Amino acid sequence: MARPVERRRHRTRQRREVLELLAATDEFISARQVHARLRERGSTIGLTTVYRTVQVLADAGEIDAVRLGSGEQHYRRCRDGHHHHHLICRHCFRTVEITGPAVEAWSRQIGGEHGYTDINHTVELFGTCNDCRQVAG
Amino acid sequence: MARPVERRRHRTRQRREVLELLAATDEFISARQVHARLRERGSTIGLTTVYRTVQVLADAGEIDAVRLGSGEQHYRRCRDGHHHHHLICRHCFRTVEITGPAVEAWSRQIGGEHGYTDINHTVELFGTCNDCRQVAG
DNA sequence: ATGGGTGCAAATAATTTGCAGGTAA
DNA sequence: TTACCTGCAAATTATTTGCACCCAT
């Protein structure tokens, strides 16, 4: 058995910058957006590093990753460290974190009915938020 | 108001080939796979056409599109013409179509609670199917 | 000292677009 | 005839990798 190698993470300026930006951002943004915004602020961080960092953070469960429409991945710091889903406005991308005990139970049950185990699921809700409805029907 | 232009579709050999292949295929396959398989069979269809065709078919609701892991889109002809979800084996990608009245209701309710309307959702379940569990735990 | 981290440039990979013919209706 | 359709090549776009150097531990 390969024991999980104890991997110590270095606390670098770049890691901190990415995390701080995501912590201060309420909505989902792409890796390229993270990079652009940090550069605007004078950071010298590289795009490659941003990609690597968000990947690490997503794997560690410190940020959420979702695909909004086009094949671009978007990230967001999650308040709730637990498993949850998102309700995203399709216009402004305003996001609400939601938990769905009902969905969790449902997915496990459906899986069982068909002989599938270790059920995982991706659930994202898209809708038009109150503000956007006012502006443009 | 721009009236929806009446767009008549041409019935071409290529369109038919793609649809027939998908009709004969039980699992999700990518546009490139569709192209490769048709070529193997002697078709001269171009990759571009495949991409354009699956996009049209997906928009028309004639096939389902999901993203399996990597940023590659996969397609599958759906039996059930109605809205449904999938339970996909993460090893062999064997797929079961499922309908979730519970999820439909849940998503609409959650949306309403937060002032969101016209709720859409993406729900995909991933698990390990019976056969794959036997082979490799 | 060491192994993780960084960034540039180049490489991949998926998908789209320009354009010059075809062809279904 | 008139759009729509096709396919090649080239362009885009998102993301990854090779590599030499840097720095947190």
Coordinates of C-alpha atoms (C1' of nucleotides) in Angstrom, one line a residue:
Chain A
M1 CA 0.0 0.0 0.0
A2 CA 1.4 3.3 -1.0
R3 CA 1.0 5.5 2.0
P4 CA -0.2 9.0 1.3
V5 CA 3.1 11.0 1.2
E6 CA 3.0 13.8 3.7
R7 CA 3.1 16.8 1.4
R8 CA 3.9 20.0 3.1
R9 CA 2.6 23.1 1.3
H10 CA 4.6 26.2 1.1
R11 CA 3.0 29.4 2.1
T12 CA 3.9 31.7 -0.8
R13 CA 2.9 35.1 -1.8
Q14 CA 1.1 33.8 -4.9
R15 CA -1.0 31.2 -2.9
R16 CA -2.0 33.9 -0.5
E17 CA -2.9 36.3 -3.3
V18 CA -5.2 33.8 -5.0
L19 CA -6.9 32.8 -1.8
E20 CA -7.4 36.4 -0.7
L21 CA -8.9 37.4 -4.0
L22 CA -11.3 34.5 -3.9
A23 CA -12.1 35.2 -0.3
A24 CA -13.0 38.8 -1.3
T25 CA -15.0 37.7 -4.4
D26 CA -18.6 36.7 -4.0
E27 CA -19.2 35.1 -7.4
F28 CA -17.6 32.5 -9.5
I29 CA -14.6 33.6 -11.6
S30 CA -12.3 31.8 -14.0
A31 CA -8.7 31.2 -13.6
R32 CA -8.0 33.8 -16.3
Q33 CA -10.1 36.3 -14.4
V34 CA -8.2 35.6 -11.2
H35 CA -5.0 36.2 -13.0
A36 CA -6.2 39.4 -14.7
R37 CA -7.5 40.9 -11.5
L38 CA -4.4 40.1 -9.6
R39 CA -2.3 41.7 -12.3
E40 CA -4.4 44.8 -12.3
R41 CA -3.6 45.1 -8.6
G42 CA 0.1 45.0 -9.4
S43 CA 0.8 41.3 -8.8
T44 CA 3.3 39.6 -10.9
I45 CA 1.8 36.2 -10.5
G46 CA 1.8 34.0 -13.6
L47 CA -1.2 32.4 -15.2
T48 CA 0.3 28.9 -14.8
T49 CA 0.6 29.4 -11.1
V50 CA -3.1 30.5 -10.9
Y51 CA -4.1 27.4 -12.7
R52 CA -2.0 25.2 -10.5
T53 CA -3.2 27.0 -7.3
V54 CA -6.9 26.8 -8.0
Q55 CA -6.5 23.1 -8.8
V56 CA -4.8 22.5 -5.5
L57 CA -7.4 24.5 -3.7
A58 CA -10.3 22.8 -5.4
D59 CA -8.8 19.3 -4.7
A60 CA -8.5 20.3 -1.1
G61 CA -12.1 21.4 -1.0
E62 CA -11.2 24.9 -0.1
I63 CA -12.9 26.3 -3.2
D64 CA -15.7 25.2 -5.4
A65 CA -15.4 24.6 -9.1
V66 CA -18.3 24.6 -11.5
R67 CA -18.6 24.8 -15.3
L68 CA -20.8 27.7 -16.3
G69 CA -22.0 27.1 -19.8
S70 CA -18.9 27.3 -22.0
G71 CA -16.1 24.9 -21.3
E72 CA -14.5 27.2 -18.8
Q73 CA -14.1 26.2 -15.2
H74 CA -15.0 28.8 -12.6
Y75 CA -14.0 29.0 -9.0
R76 CA -15.4 30.4 -5.8
R77 CA -14.4 30.3 -2.2
C78 CA -17.0 28.4 -0.2
R79 CA -18.1 29.6 3.2
D80 CA -19.5 26.4 4.1
G81 CA -16.8 23.8 4.1
H82 CA -19.3 21.0 3.6
H83 CA -20.8 19.5 0.6
H84 CA -23.3 21.8 -1.0
H85 CA -24.6 23.0 -4.3
H86 CA -25.2 26.4 -6.0
L87 CA -28.1 28.4 -7.2
I88 CA -26.7 30.6 -9.9
C89 CA -28.2 33.5 -11.8
R90 CA -27.8 32.9 -15.4
H91 CA -27.5 36.6 -16.1
C92 CA -25.3 38.1 -13.4
F93 CA -24.0 34.8 -11.9
R94 CA -25.0 35.9 -8.4
T95 CA -24.8 32.8 -6.4
V96 CA -26.4 31.2 -3.4
E97 CA -25.0 28.2 -1.6
I98 CA -27.6 25.6 -0.8
T99 CA -27.6 22.2 0.8
G100 CA -29.9 19.5 -0.3
P101 CA -30.4 16.7 2.2
A102 CA -33.3 15.7 0.0
V103 CA -31.1 15.5 -3.0
E104 CA -28.4 13.6 -1.2
A105 CA -30.8 11.0 0.0
W106 CA -32.4 10.8 -3.4
S107 CA -29.2 10.2 -5.2
R108 CA -28.1 7.5 -2.9
Q109 CA -31.4 5.8 -3.2
I110 CA -31.5 5.9 -7.0
G111 CA -28.0 4.7 -7.2
G112 CA -28.8 1.7 -4.9
E113 CA -31.8 0.8 -7.0
H114 CA -29.6 0.3 -10.0
G115 CA -26.8 -1.4 -8.3
Y116 CA -24.4 1.6 -8.3
T117 CA -22.4 2.4 -5.2
D118 CA -20.2 5.2 -4.0
I119 CA -22.6 7.7 -5.5
N120 CA -21.3 11.2 -6.3
H121 CA -23.3 13.8 -7.9
T122 CA -23.1 17.2 -9.6
V123 CA -26.1 19.4 -9.0
E124 CA -26.2 23.0 -10.0
L125 CA -29.3 25.2 -10.3
F126 CA -29.6 28.0 -12.7
G127 CA -32.3 30.7 -12.7
T128 CA -33.0 34.3 -13.1
C129 CA -32.5 36.3 -9.9
N130 CA -34.9 39.0 -8.7
D131 CA -32.7 41.9 -9.8
C132 CA -32.1 40.6 -13.3
R133 CA -35.8 39.9 -13.8
Q134 CA -36.6 43.5 -13.2
V135 CA -34.0 44.8 -15.6
A136 CA -34.8 42.5 -18.5
G137 CA -37.7 40.2 -18.5
Chain B
M1 CA -39.7 41.7 -32.1
A2 CA -37.6 39.5 -34.2
R3 CA -39.7 36.6 -35.2
P4 CA -38.0 33.2 -35.0
V5 CA -36.9 32.6 -38.6
E6 CA -38.3 29.4 -40.0
R7 CA -35.3 27.3 -40.5
R8 CA -35.7 24.2 -42.6
R9 CA -33.2 21.5 -41.9
H10 CA -31.7 19.6 -44.8
R11 CA -31.7 15.8 -44.5
T12 CA -28.1 15.0 -45.5
R13 CA -26.1 11.9 -45.4
Q14 CA -23.9 13.3 -42.7
R15 CA -26.7 14.2 -40.4
R16 CA -28.2 10.7 -40.8
E17 CA -24.9 9.0 -40.1
V18 CA -24.3 10.9 -36.9
L19 CA -27.8 10.2 -35.7
E20 CA -27.7 6.6 -36.6
L21 CA -24.4 6.1 -34.9
L22 CA -25.7 7.7 -31.7
A23 CA -28.9 5.7 -32.0
A24 CA -26.8 2.5 -32.1
T25 CA -24.6 3.5 -29.2
D26 CA -25.6 3.0 -25.7
E27 CA -23.1 5.1 -23.9
F28 CA -21.8 8.6 -24.0
I29 CA -19.2 9.4 -26.7
S30 CA -17.4 12.5 -27.6
A31 CA -17.6 14.4 -30.9
R32 CA -14.2 13.1 -31.8
Q33 CA -15.2 9.5 -31.1
V34 CA -18.3 9.9 -33.3
H35 CA -16.1 11.2 -36.0
A36 CA -13.5 8.4 -35.6
R37 CA -16.1 5.6 -35.6
L38 CA -17.8 6.9 -38.7
R39 CA -14.5 7.2 -40.5
E40 CA -13.7 3.6 -39.5
R41 CA -16.9 2.6 -41.2
G42 CA -15.8 4.3 -44.4
S43 CA -17.6 7.6 -44.0
T44 CA -16.0 10.7 -45.3
I45 CA -17.7 13.0 -42.8
G46 CA -15.6 15.9 -41.5
L47 CA -14.9 16.6 -37.8
T48 CA -16.3 20.0 -38.2
T49 CA -19.6 18.7 -39.4
V50 CA -19.8 16.3 -36.5
Y51 CA -19.3 19.2 -34.1
R52 CA -21.9 21.2 -35.8
T53 CA -24.3 18.3 -36.0
V54 CA -24.2 17.2 -32.3
Q55 CA -24.6 20.9 -31.4
V56 CA -27.8 21.1 -33.4
L57 CA -29.1 17.8 -32.1
A58 CA -28.3 18.8 -28.5
D59 CA -30.1 22.1 -29.0
A60 CA -33.0 20.4 -30.4
G61 CA -33.2 18.1 -27.4
E62 CA -32.6 15.0 -29.6
I63 CA -29.5 14.0 -27.8
D64 CA -28.1 14.6 -24.3
A65 CA -24.8 16.3 -23.6
V66 CA -22.8 15.9 -20.4
R67 CA -19.3 16.7 -19.4
L68 CA -17.6 13.6 -18.0
G69 CA -14.6 14.7 -15.9
S70 CA -12.3 16.4 -18.3
G71 CA -13.5 19.4 -20.3
E72 CA -14.7 17.2 -23.1
Q73 CA -18.4 17.1 -24.0
H74 CA -20.0 13.7 -24.5
Y75 CA -23.2 12.9 -26.3
R76 CA -25.8 10.3 -26.3
R77 CA -29.2 9.7 -27.9
C78 CA -31.9 9.7 -25.3
R79 CA -34.7 7.3 -25.5
D80 CA -36.9 9.3 -23.3
G81 CA -37.5 12.5 -25.1
H82 CA -38.4 14.2 -21.9
H83 CA -36.2 15.9 -19.3
H84 CA -34.2 13.4 -17.3
H85 CA -30.9 12.8 -15.7
H86 CA -28.2 10.2 -15.8
L87 CA -26.6 7.7 -13.5
I88 CA -23.1 7.1 -14.9
C89 CA -20.6 4.5 -13.9
R90 CA -17.3 6.3 -13.3
H91 CA -15.3 3.3 -14.6
C92 CA -17.1 2.0 -17.7
F93 CA -19.5 4.9 -18.2
R94 CA -22.4 2.5 -18.4
T95 CA -25.4 4.8 -18.2
V96 CA -28.9 4.6 -16.8
E97 CA -31.5 7.3 -17.6
I98 CA -33.4 8.5 -14.6
T99 CA -36.2 10.9 -14.0
G100 CA -36.4 12.7 -10.7
P101 CA -39.8 14.3 -10.0
A102 CA -38.4 14.8 -6.5
V103 CA -35.5 16.7 -7.8
E104 CA -37.6 18.8 -10.1
A105 CA -39.8 19.8 -7.3
W106 CA -36.9 20.5 -5.0
S107 CA -35.1 22.7 -7.4
R108 CA -38.2 24.8 -8.2
Q109 CA -38.8 25.2 -4.5
I110 CA -35.3 26.2 -3.6
G111 CA -35.2 28.6 -6.5
G112 CA -38.4 30.2 -5.3
E113 CA -37.2 30.6 -1.8
H114 CA -34.4 32.7 -3.0
G115 CA -36.3 34.8 -5.5
Y116 CA -35.0 33.0 -8.6
T117 CA -37.3 32.0 -11.4
D118 CA -37.1 29.9 -14.6
I119 CA -35.1 27.3 -12.8
N120 CA -33.0 25.0 -14.8
H121 CA -30.7 22.4 -13.3
T122 CA -27.9 20.1 -14.2
V123 CA -28.0 16.9 -12.2
E124 CA -25.7 13.9 -13.0
L125 CA -25.0 11.0 -10.7
F126 CA -21.7 9.1 -10.8
G127 CA -21.1 5.8 -9.1
T128 CA -19.5 2.4 -9.5
C129 CA -21.7 -0.1 -11.2
N130 CA -22.1 -3.7 -10.2
D131 CA -19.8 -5.2 -12.8
C132 CA -17.0 -2.7 -12.2
R133 CA -17.2 -3.3 -8.5
Q134 CA -16.5 -7.0 -9.0
V135 CA -13.5 -6.4 -11.2
A136 CA -11.7 -3.8 -9.1
G137 CA -13.1 -2.8 -5.8
Chain C
dA1 C1' 20.3 21.4 1.6
dT2 C1' 15.8 19.9 -0.6
dG3 C1' 11.8 19.5 -2.4
dG4 C1' 8.0 22.2 -3.4
dG5 C1' 6.8 26.5 -6.1
dT6 C1' 7.1 29.8 -9.9
dG7 C1' 6.9 31.6 -14.5
dC8 C1' 7.9 31.7 -19.3
dA9 C1' 7.5 29.5 -23.6
dA10 C1' 5.9 25.8 -26.0
dA11 C1' 2.8 22.0 -26.4
dT12 C1' -1.9 19.9 -26.1
dA13 C1' -6.6 19.6 -26.8
dA14 C1' -11.2 20.7 -27.7
dT15 C1' -13.9 23.5 -30.4
dT16 C1' -14.9 27.4 -33.7
dT17 C1' -14.6 30.1 -37.8
dG18 C1' -13.4 31.7 -42.7
dC19 C1' -14.3 30.4 -47.0
dA20 C1' -15.0 28.1 -51.4
dG21 C1' -17.7 24.9 -53.1
dG22 C1' -21.9 21.4 -52.9
dT23 C1' -26.8 20.2 -52.5
dA24 C1' -31.5 19.6 -50.5
dA25 C1' -35.7 22.0 -50.9
Chain D
dT1 C1' -32.5 29.4 -57.3
dT2 C1' -31.7 30.0 -52.5
dA3 C1' -30.3 28.9 -48.3
dC4 C1' -28.4 25.7 -45.8
dC5 C1' -24.6 22.3 -45.4
dT6 C1' -19.9 20.5 -45.8
dG7 C1' -15.0 20.0 -45.2
dC8 C1' -10.5 21.7 -45.1
dA9 C1' -7.3 24.7 -43.0
dA10 C1' -6.4 28.1 -39.9
dA11 C1' -7.7 30.4 -35.7
dT12 C1' -9.3 30.4 -30.9
dT13 C1' -9.5 29.2 -26.3
dA14 C1' -8.7 26.7 -22.1
dT15 C1' -5.4 24.2 -19.8
dT16 C1' -1.0 21.5 -19.3
dT17 C1' 3.9 20.6 -19.4
dG18 C1' 9.1 21.1 -19.9
dC19 C1' 12.6 23.3 -17.7
dA20 C1' 15.7 26.3 -15.3
dC21 C1' 15.6 29.0 -11.4
dC22 C1' 13.8 30.5 -6.7
dC23 C1' 12.5 30.1 -2.0
dA24 C1' 10.0 28.3 2.2
dT25 C1' 11.0 24.8 5.4

